[in-house]
Amino acid sequence: MTAGLSDNDALADARERLLAGRPVGAGVRASVLTSWQRCQILGIPADRIAVPYHQDLDLDSDLIRAASPVLDRLNSALRGMRMSVLVCDEQARIVRRRVDDPSLRKVLDARELAPGFAYAEEIAGTNGIGTALVERGPALVHGQEHFVESLQVFTCAAVPIRDPLSGQSRGLLDLTCLREDADPGMVALVRDAAREIERRLLEQTAERERALLQTVIQARLAASGDRAAALLLPEAGELVGLGAPGGDPLGRGDRLILEEKAAELISLGQAAVVEVALPHGRAATLLSRPVTCSSGETGIAVEAVLPGGGLRRLATARSATPYENAITLPAPRTTAPSAWTASSAQTTVAEPPSVTDECLIAVGEPGVGRLALLARQRLELLTEAGVRIGTTLDVTRTAEELTEVAIPRLADFVAVDLPDVVLMGEEPTGVNGAAMRRVALGAVNGDSQLYPVGHLVTFVPATPQARCLATGQSVLSPLPTPASAWMPEDPGRAQKVRASGIHSAIAVPLLARGVVLGVATFFRLEHRGPFEGDDLSLAAELAGRAAVCIDNARRFTLERATALTLQRSLLPHSLPEQNAVEAAHRYLPAQAGVGGDWYDIIPLSGARVALVVGDVVGHGLHASATMGRLRTAVQNFSDLDLPVDEVLAHLDDLVGRLDLDEDPDGAAGAGIIGATCLYAVYDPVSQRCTMARAGHPAPALVLPDGTVELPEVPAGPPLGLGCVPFETVDIAMPEGSRLVLYTDGLIEHRDRDIDVALDRLRRVLTHDPLRSPEETCDALLGALLPTQPSDDVALLVARTRALNADQVAQWDVPADPAAVSGIRTEVTRQLADWDLEELAFSTELVISELVTNAIRYAGAPIQVRLLRDRTLICEVSDGSSTSPRLRRSATTDEGGRGLFLVAQLAQRWGTRHTAGGKVIWTEQSLPSGAVTPG
C-alpha cells in the first residue's frame, strides 16, 4: 500500500458503528463521514447495490469531443498500470471508459462500472463518481471508505468538469483501480486532466466564435469587393475587433469602452442599436445583429459606426436580411449624446444614419465575452475569499489564506506585512514609516527573490507600499526602473527581483475600523499582462475582507493573552509543601481561547491533603475570573475541614447564587454557565482517599504493581443545580499509588470517541508504573492531546506517600481527670524518642488543656494522637460534635483561658468533625536542626 492511504480494521469498525447508530469516533475523514451520513439518511443498503442502466447517452456531446484527446494521452501515460479512466456526464452516468488491463476490466464489468451505468451517490452510496458530483470538488474514496461493500475493492479519484464560461457541471473524470494499486497522486493526475478538458471546452467555444467571425468577414468582403483585406483571427476566449482597411480608427481607450458595451450586447442575444459616449465629447454607435455560419452556429456580431459617413450594408452567409430590417434606433432626444442600452425606448427605422467608417468590435455567442468571463471569474474569486479567508482566529494564518486565494487567479506573488504590535494583539498607533514583519509570502512558482517570511521590512517613500500606507488608498504601479528604487536598502536583491520577471504591483492597505493594520502587495510576472483598474478594485476587496479577519484575530489574540495572564495568575504558582503526596501538574490553554480549568493541592489537618480539579464552561476573561472565585471558595471550605461531600455541597450553593447574578443592565446571564469539580482527600496515615465529583470526569488510579483502575466515583450533577446530595467513595491507596485527575479537555475531542481516549489513557498509565508524576504528565499529554485542542486542559498527578509507624503515636484516654497526668507522661516520653524534648513543656500544656476539656465537656471515646511530620501535630478526639470557641476572658473571670493558651502555644489549631464526634488539633513548628521526615 502506498504511503498516505490507509485501509484498516478501525475504518471498518467505524462504519459498523455508524450503521448501528453509535458514535463513529476517530479515523474517518470528514468528507467520507459526511457522505456516509447522507447515505444512511437516504436508506442506501450497505450490503448490495443496484445501479440503473441508461441507453440514451449522448456520445457526440461537447464533453466527449473535448475529452477524447485527453483520454488518449492519459491512457497512454497509464499504460502498464492496472488503472481505468472513466468519463461521466452530469447525471453520474458513465459515457466513456478506457481500461487496458484484462483482469481489471473483468472486475469492473462484474460490478457494472461500464458505460451506461449511473453511479450517483443517492443510488450507489459513497463512491468517487457520485460523491465528487455532490461535493462539487475532487473526491478520493479508498477501499473501505466506500459505503457499499461490493465497491470496497476499488480506489476512485474523481474531479468534476465544469463549463469554463457558465461554471455549470458538465460531468467528471475518474480514475479507478484496485485498492492495492492505489496511489495518493491519483487526485493530482485526474485534476490536471480535468482542467485540460475544461480548456478544450473553452477552445470549442472559441472555435464557434471564429466560425461566426469568418462568416462576418466573408460577407463584408463580398459587399465591399475588397478581396485583399486580411483578418487576424482571435485567440480562445478573446473579443476581436476589425478596423477599416486604412487602419484602426479607434484608440485603445475608445476600443476598451466599446468592447465592454459589445460584451453586454452579445449577452442580450438580439439585434440592437446603442449610442456610446466616448471621451472628449465624441460618440459612436454600436450595431448588434444575429449572424449564422454555414455549420448552423448562431451568434451576435457587434460593429461600431463612426460619425460622418455612409454605412455599408452587411448580410450573413445564411441570411440576406439587411441590417436596417434587424435594428432599432433610440427615440429622439434633445440632450447631449450619452451611453444607453437596447432596453431604452426605441423606434424602428428603415435607413441608418450617414457614416464615414465602421469597424467590427466583437463576435460571440450570446452570453459569452471576455469581459463577461472575467467578471464571472472575479465574482467566483470573491465568493471563494469569503469562505477561505478567516477560517481561524490566527493572524498569521489569515494572512496566508489571503495569499492562497489570490494566487494564481489575480497575482503570481502576494506578500503580507504587519507591524509586530499587530502580531501581539495590540492595535497599531501609526504604521506609516514603521518597520513591518513579513508574515506571509505566496508564490505561484519559483523564487521571487522578495524578502522572506519573518524579515523586518521598512518601506521607503518611493515604494507603492509606503504611498498606500501614507494615503490609506490602494496603489497600482509598475516596478520602477532602475530596480534599486523598489528596494533602495538592498540594491542587489532589487536587481534579482527585476530579473525574476516581476513587472507590476498593487499595494493595498489592510484597513479595518478606520485603522491601517498593515499592507498587502500583489505582484505579476511578465508572462501576464500588467494589472489594470479592475484588478485594483478586486485586490482592494480581497484585502478589505482579509483586514477585517486579521483585526478579529488580533483582538482575539489580545483577549486570549489577557485571559491567559489572568488564568495563570489565579492558578497555583507552586505546590505547597507537604509530605502526603508527590505531585506534578499541567495547564494548557485551548487553541480557541483560555477557559476556566483549574487544579489545586490544599494541605489539611492531620497531615492530610486535598486534591482538586475543576472546570468552568466557556472561554475568555469571564471564565478565568469565575475560575478564580471558585478556587478561592474551595480553599476557604477546605480550611473549615469539612467532609468531602459537604465541600461540594457548599460549592454547589455558591454557584447557584452566582448564577442568579444580573448584569448592570438588569439582564440575567452574568453568572456561571456551568462548572464541574472533583474533590479528593488523601490521608497518609490510613493510606485511604475519600473523593466525590460534581459532573466531572472520574479519575484514574495506578496501583504500585502497575494495575490501572477507573474508580467508580458516583457521578453527581454539575455545580449549581442543587438537586441531589453528593455521594462519596473511600478507596485504599497503598504507598506509591498514582492518582490522575484531569479535565474533560484531555479525553474529549470532536474527532475522537471518548472510549478510545480512555483506552489510550489506560495504555499510557500501564506502560511504565515506575514513572514519576512529571513523566506521567508528559506522557499523557503527548498521547492524548490533539494538535489543536478545542478545550483547555488541567492535569494533576499525585503519587502517594505514607507516614511510617514510628511517626505516629496514639493513646486511648479514660474519661477520668486523673488520667491527664498519665497521658502527659506518655507524651513526654514519645517526644524524647523523637528528639523533640524542646517541645515537651508546650506540648504538655496543650495536651493537658485539650484532654481536660474533653473529659469535662465532651465524652468518650477520648483519644490522643501525635504525628511527627513537617510539624508536630497533636490531636485530641472525643465523642461530642460541639466545637470549642475561642474567647478572651476578662480580668475578673476565673476560667475561659485554656483554649486561648493553646492558641498562643501552637502555630495553628482547629477543629474537624468526624462521623463519631470531633477532633481538636494543633500544629507546632519543629525545633531548628530537627530532622523533617520525607
PDB file of N, CA and C in Angstrom, residues 682 687-689 691 701 703 731-739 798 800-801:
ATOM      1  N   TYR A 682      -6.728  12.764  50.705  1.00  0.00           N
ATOM      2  CA  TYR A 682      -5.883  11.593  50.962  1.00  0.00           C
ATOM      3  C   TYR A 682      -5.272  11.711  52.350  1.00  0.00           C
ATOM      4  N   GLN A 687      -3.726   5.691  54.657  1.00  0.00           N
ATOM      5  CA  GLN A 687      -3.482   5.383  53.251  1.00  0.00           C
ATOM      6  C   GLN A 687      -4.803   5.114  52.509  1.00  0.00           C
ATOM      7  N   ARG A 688      -5.760   5.976  52.789  1.00  0.00           N
ATOM      8  CA  ARG A 688      -7.054   5.904  52.119  1.00  0.00           C
ATOM      9  C   ARG A 688      -7.399   7.279  51.563  1.00  0.00           C
ATOM     10  N   CYS A 689      -8.230   7.264  50.521  1.00  0.00           N
ATOM     11  CA  CYS A 689      -8.620   8.504  49.842  1.00  0.00           C
ATOM     12  C   CYS A 689     -10.137   8.544  49.730  1.00  0.00           C
ATOM     13  N   MET A 691     -13.282  10.644  48.018  1.00  0.00           N
ATOM     14  CA  MET A 691     -13.486  11.585  46.910  1.00  0.00           C
ATOM     15  C   MET A 691     -14.950  11.627  46.503  1.00  0.00           C
ATOM     16  N   LEU A 701      -6.567   5.618  38.624  1.00  0.00           N
ATOM     17  CA  LEU A 701      -5.717   5.197  39.742  1.00  0.00           C
ATOM     18  C   LEU A 701      -4.749   4.138  39.247  1.00  0.00           C
ATOM     19  N   LEU A 703      -2.051   1.583  40.668  1.00  0.00           N
ATOM     20  CA  LEU A 703      -1.536   0.946  41.872  1.00  0.00           C
ATOM     21  C   LEU A 703      -0.043   0.678  41.736  1.00  0.00           C
ATOM     22  N   ILE A 731     -11.495   4.774  49.030  1.00  0.00           N
ATOM     23  CA  ILE A 731     -10.701   3.695  48.435  1.00  0.00           C
ATOM     24  C   ILE A 731      -9.335   3.644  49.089  1.00  0.00           C
ATOM     25  N   ALA A 732      -8.769   2.453  49.111  1.00  0.00           N
ATOM     26  CA  ALA A 732      -7.413   2.251  49.644  1.00  0.00           C
ATOM     27  C   ALA A 732      -6.402   2.640  48.581  1.00  0.00           C
ATOM     28  N   MET A 733      -5.378   3.377  48.982  1.00  0.00           N
ATOM     29  CA  MET A 733      -4.316   3.799  48.070  1.00  0.00           C
ATOM     30  C   MET A 733      -2.971   3.529  48.729  1.00  0.00           C
ATOM     31  N   PRO A 734      -2.411   2.326  48.502  1.00  0.00           N
ATOM     32  CA  PRO A 734      -1.119   1.992  49.108  1.00  0.00           C
ATOM     33  C   PRO A 734      -0.045   2.996  48.698  1.00  0.00           C
ATOM     34  N   GLU A 735       0.972   3.077  49.488  1.00  0.00           N
ATOM     35  CA  GLU A 735       2.067   3.998  49.202  1.00  0.00           C
ATOM     36  C   GLU A 735       2.647   3.701  47.825  1.00  0.00           C
ATOM     37  N   GLY A 736       2.881   4.764  47.047  1.00  0.00           N
ATOM     38  CA  GLY A 736       3.388   4.597  45.686  1.00  0.00           C
ATOM     39  C   GLY A 736       2.304   4.574  44.630  1.00  0.00           C
ATOM     40  N   SER A 737       1.034   4.641  45.007  1.00  0.00           N
ATOM     41  CA  SER A 737      -0.054   4.719  44.032  1.00  0.00           C
ATOM     42  C   SER A 737      -0.059   6.107  43.384  1.00  0.00           C
ATOM     43  N   ARG A 738      -0.538   6.143  42.128  1.00  0.00           N
ATOM     44  CA  ARG A 738      -0.656   7.426  41.424  1.00  0.00           C
ATOM     45  C   ARG A 738      -2.124   7.700  41.139  1.00  0.00           C
ATOM     46  N   LEU A 739      -2.575   8.872  41.569  1.00  0.00           N
ATOM     47  CA  LEU A 739      -3.934   9.316  41.306  1.00  0.00           C
ATOM     48  C   LEU A 739      -3.866  10.393  40.220  1.00  0.00           C
ATOM     49  N   ALA A 798      -0.713  12.789  41.286  1.00  0.00           N
ATOM     50  CA  ALA A 798      -0.195  12.717  42.657  1.00  0.00           C
ATOM     51  C   ALA A 798       0.199  11.284  42.988  1.00  0.00           C
ATOM     52  N   THR A 800       1.252   8.829  45.990  1.00  0.00           N
ATOM     53  CA  THR A 800       1.014   8.858  47.439  1.00  0.00           C
ATOM     54  C   THR A 800       2.253   8.435  48.226  1.00  0.00           C
ATOM     55  N   ARG A 801       2.336   9.026  49.406  1.00  0.00           N
ATOM     56  CA  ARG A 801       3.317   8.633  50.408  1.00  0.00           C
ATOM     57  C   ARG A 801       2.557   8.206  51.662  1.00  0.00           C
TER      58      ARG A 801
END
